[in-house]
XYZ file of N, CA and C in Angstrom:
285
model
N 107.440 -74.865 56.009
C 106.208 -75.316 56.803
C 105.440 -74.910 56.402
N 104.072 -76.300 56.577
C 102.367 -75.447 55.879
C 102.103 -74.371 58.052
N 101.272 -73.925 56.998
C 101.003 -72.740 58.301
C 99.396 -72.944 58.513
N 98.883 -73.345 59.596
C 97.542 -73.882 60.097
C 96.463 -73.108 59.443
N 97.055 -72.043 59.016
C 95.583 -70.847 57.955
C 95.711 -71.758 56.693
N 96.643 -71.929 55.828
C 96.742 -72.651 54.543
C 95.866 -74.157 54.573
N 96.071 -74.642 55.814
C 95.367 -75.904 56.608
C 93.758 -75.616 55.975
N 93.792 -74.697 56.916
C 92.064 -74.464 57.507
C 91.327 -74.453 56.228
N 92.477 -73.429 55.000
C 91.659 -72.717 53.917
C 91.341 -74.442 53.003
N 92.363 -74.871 52.741
C 92.658 -76.821 52.362
C 91.027 -76.847 52.860
N 90.527 -77.433 53.859
C 89.726 -78.285 54.777
C 88.466 -77.547 54.054
N 88.226 -75.773 54.048
C 87.274 -75.179 53.721
C 87.086 -75.829 51.987
N 87.769 -75.340 51.208
C 87.900 -75.197 50.121
C 87.013 -77.279 49.553
N 88.291 -77.661 50.266
C 87.810 -79.400 50.290
C 86.336 -79.462 50.146
N 85.941 -79.670 51.336
C 84.311 -79.432 51.249
C 83.623 -78.463 50.501
N 84.264 -77.645 50.426
C 83.343 -77.103 49.041
C 83.455 -77.368 47.952
N 83.920 -78.159 47.852
C 84.222 -78.955 45.659
C 83.442 -80.305 46.466
N 83.323 -81.001 47.669
C 82.660 -82.024 48.231
C 80.635 -81.512 47.736
N 80.724 -80.430 47.961
C 78.859 -80.207 48.002
C 78.637 -79.596 46.703
N 79.804 -78.562 46.064
C 79.029 -79.130 44.678
C 79.152 -79.935 43.862
N 80.283 -80.819 44.528
C 80.217 -82.434 43.616
C 78.567 -83.114 43.555
N 78.500 -83.126 45.116
C 77.086 -83.126 45.104
C 75.913 -82.435 44.776
N 76.030 -81.482 44.585
C 74.907 -80.686 43.718
C 74.884 -81.491 42.464
N 75.971 -81.122 41.402
C 75.796 -81.299 40.427
C 75.388 -83.283 40.296
N 76.223 -84.218 41.040
C 75.396 -85.351 40.677
C 73.829 -85.266 41.585
N 73.056 -84.915 41.585
C 71.699 -84.578 42.026
C 71.490 -84.212 41.147
N 71.873 -83.952 39.904
C 71.255 -83.400 38.854
C 70.743 -84.420 36.959
N 71.403 -85.068 37.940
C 72.248 -86.583 36.950
C 71.358 -88.048 37.284
N 70.849 -88.261 36.497
C 70.126 -89.727 36.440
C 71.109 -90.640 36.665
N 71.519 -91.103 37.750
C 72.389 -92.074 37.403
C 71.905 -93.497 38.162
N 72.625 -94.363 36.787
C 72.443 -95.636 37.181
C 72.589 -96.791 38.201
N 71.778 -97.758 38.711
C 72.288 -98.589 40.120
C 73.585 -99.436 39.382
N 74.746 -99.360 39.794
C 75.301 -100.410 39.482
C 77.278 -99.964 39.123
N 76.682 -98.819 39.130
C 78.080 -97.661 38.403
C 78.970 -97.343 39.189
N 80.072 -96.878 39.810
C 80.760 -96.583 40.636
C 80.040 -95.210 41.435
N 79.683 -93.812 40.385
C 78.689 -92.685 40.556
C 77.797 -92.997 41.180
N 76.968 -94.174 41.465
C 76.027 -94.599 41.556
C 75.498 -95.452 43.046
N 76.858 -96.100 43.321
C 76.871 -96.775 44.489
C 77.370 -96.667 45.120
N 78.783 -95.587 44.911
C 79.958 -95.415 45.801
C 80.514 -94.025 46.174
N 80.550 -93.260 44.906
C 80.243 -91.613 45.526
C 79.678 -90.710 45.615
N 78.103 -91.226 45.101
C 77.146 -90.179 45.015
C 76.833 -90.777 47.133
N 77.011 -91.954 47.929
C 76.016 -92.053 48.934
C 77.645 -91.680 49.677
N 78.763 -91.124 49.304
C 79.949 -90.772 50.233
C 80.201 -89.497 50.303
N 79.616 -88.856 48.974
C 79.227 -87.168 48.917
C 77.535 -87.517 50.008
N 76.860 -87.666 49.982
C 75.735 -87.738 50.764
C 76.560 -87.397 52.528
N 76.713 -88.013 52.667
C 77.154 -88.864 54.128
C 78.532 -87.583 54.599
N 78.597 -87.325 54.250
C 80.609 -86.414 54.227
C 79.103 -84.768 53.887
N 78.535 -84.418 53.361
C 77.531 -83.536 53.363
C 76.499 -83.351 53.974
N 75.091 -84.808 54.352
C 74.191 -84.296 54.417
C 73.741 -83.472 56.229
N 75.424 -84.191 56.651
C 74.767 -83.326 58.570
C 74.897 -81.559 59.470
N 75.307 -81.423 57.799
C 75.810 -79.691 57.863
C 74.505 -78.519 56.715
N 73.908 -79.794 55.148
C 72.654 -78.921 54.839
C 71.244 -79.873 55.591
N 71.135 -80.937 56.424
C 70.079 -80.881 57.102
C 69.549 -79.711 57.843
N 70.354 -78.897 58.692
C 69.860 -78.432 59.419
C 69.687 -76.751 58.686
N 70.055 -76.782 57.135
C 69.703 -75.536 56.840
C 68.851 -76.211 55.980
N 68.580 -76.963 55.298
C 66.989 -77.302 54.748
C 66.121 -77.047 56.499
N 66.371 -77.239 56.662
C 65.238 -76.995 58.517
C 64.966 -76.054 59.056
N 65.571 -74.752 58.382
C 65.831 -73.834 59.066
C 64.984 -72.682 57.087
N 65.163 -72.916 56.410
C 65.496 -72.398 55.194
C 63.522 -72.875 54.801
N 63.369 -74.079 54.905
C 61.729 -74.964 54.570
C 60.776 -73.603 55.102
N 61.125 -73.128 55.964
C 59.564 -72.021 56.695
C 59.434 -71.085 55.888
N 60.884 -70.791 55.542
C 60.762 -69.772 54.783
C 60.589 -69.687 53.202
N 60.705 -70.316 52.654
C 60.784 -70.686 51.385
C 59.766 -71.931 50.728
N 59.096 -72.294 51.666
C 57.508 -73.554 51.723
C 58.396 -74.394 50.434
N 57.691 -74.855 49.464
C 58.175 -75.262 48.826
C 58.232 -75.460 47.889
N 59.636 -74.682 47.094
C 60.449 -73.926 46.888
C 60.065 -75.233 45.784
N 60.142 -75.360 44.254
C 61.162 -76.217 43.346
C 62.459 -76.737 43.159
N 63.603 -75.734 43.887
C 65.005 -75.471 43.837
C 65.182 -75.848 44.768
N 66.307 -76.652 45.093
C 66.774 -76.524 47.485
C 68.530 -75.147 46.972
N 68.041 -74.743 47.883
C 68.868 -73.595 47.993
C 69.708 -74.026 49.274
N 69.371 -75.048 49.985
C 70.686 -74.846 50.838
C 71.939 -74.986 50.851
N 72.403 -75.496 49.233
C 73.811 -75.881 49.494
C 74.732 -74.003 49.236
N 73.415 -73.106 48.337
C 74.090 -71.871 47.834
C 74.021 -71.229 49.346
N 73.352 -71.290 50.292
C 73.260 -70.915 51.721
C 74.365 -71.343 52.144
N 74.882 -72.560 52.452
C 76.164 -73.516 53.325
C 77.376 -72.750 53.271
N 77.827 -72.295 52.127
C 77.988 -72.012 50.618
C 78.881 -70.746 51.296
N 77.718 -69.940 51.326
C 77.593 -68.567 51.595
C 78.129 -68.552 53.428
N 77.307 -69.661 54.233
C 78.279 -69.370 55.725
C 79.458 -70.125 55.970
N 79.764 -71.057 54.868
C 80.605 -71.268 54.926
C 82.195 -70.300 54.893
N 81.656 -69.661 53.660
C 82.778 -68.587 53.415
C 83.036 -67.249 54.043
N 81.918 -67.218 55.011
C 82.065 -66.368 56.054
C 82.952 -67.453 57.761
N 82.547 -68.406 57.944
C 83.266 -68.711 59.165
C 85.076 -69.055 58.177
N 85.079 -69.302 57.396
C 86.308 -69.692 56.766
C 87.147 -68.256 56.490
N 86.563 -67.049 56.734
C 86.805 -65.861 56.309
C 87.434 -65.720 57.912
N 86.486 -65.478 59.025
C 87.003 -64.665 60.329
C 88.040 -65.985 61.005
N 87.788 -67.208 60.457
C 88.405 -68.078 61.191
C 89.934 -68.616 60.965
N 89.892 -67.543 59.872
C 91.789 -67.614 58.714
C 92.362 -66.286 59.849
N 91.575 -65.739 59.691
C 91.597 -64.073 59.814
C 92.455 -64.332 60.916
N 91.656 -64.459 61.964
C 91.964 -65.085 63.575
C 93.195 -65.629 63.458
N 93.557 -67.227 62.605
C 94.499 -67.865 62.848
C 95.917 -66.739 62.791
N 95.209 -66.237 61.479
C 96.392 -65.308 60.811
C 97.098 -64.133 61.944
N 96.057 -63.739 62.416
C 96.173 -62.494 63.363
C 97.324 -63.218 64.536
N 97.194 -64.617 64.727
C 97.946 -64.998 66.290
C 99.094 -66.140 65.364
N 99.631 -65.727 63.115
C 100.834 -65.918 63.733
C 100.627 -67.207 62.788
N 99.566 -68.063 62.673
C 99.732 -69.166 62.943
C 98.926 -69.751 61.372
């Protein structure tokens, strides 16, 4: 039987993979009419923007108009901390 802590780790890993995919796609010039441009990129945006937007709003006053968006990096670091805490608590509870 799969433990709850293992499923939670998998969910965090999957979201981080989606976030990295969004970052990588943002570096490409996607042509309209392709699957990447019309289906994949919008799906990645919808999945990641609810967590990226608040991080971006918080970073903007601190970094100004930086040429690089550091919000995905900060979000991955924050998610790693939250994942560690949640998984540790779940394992301590025997889940």
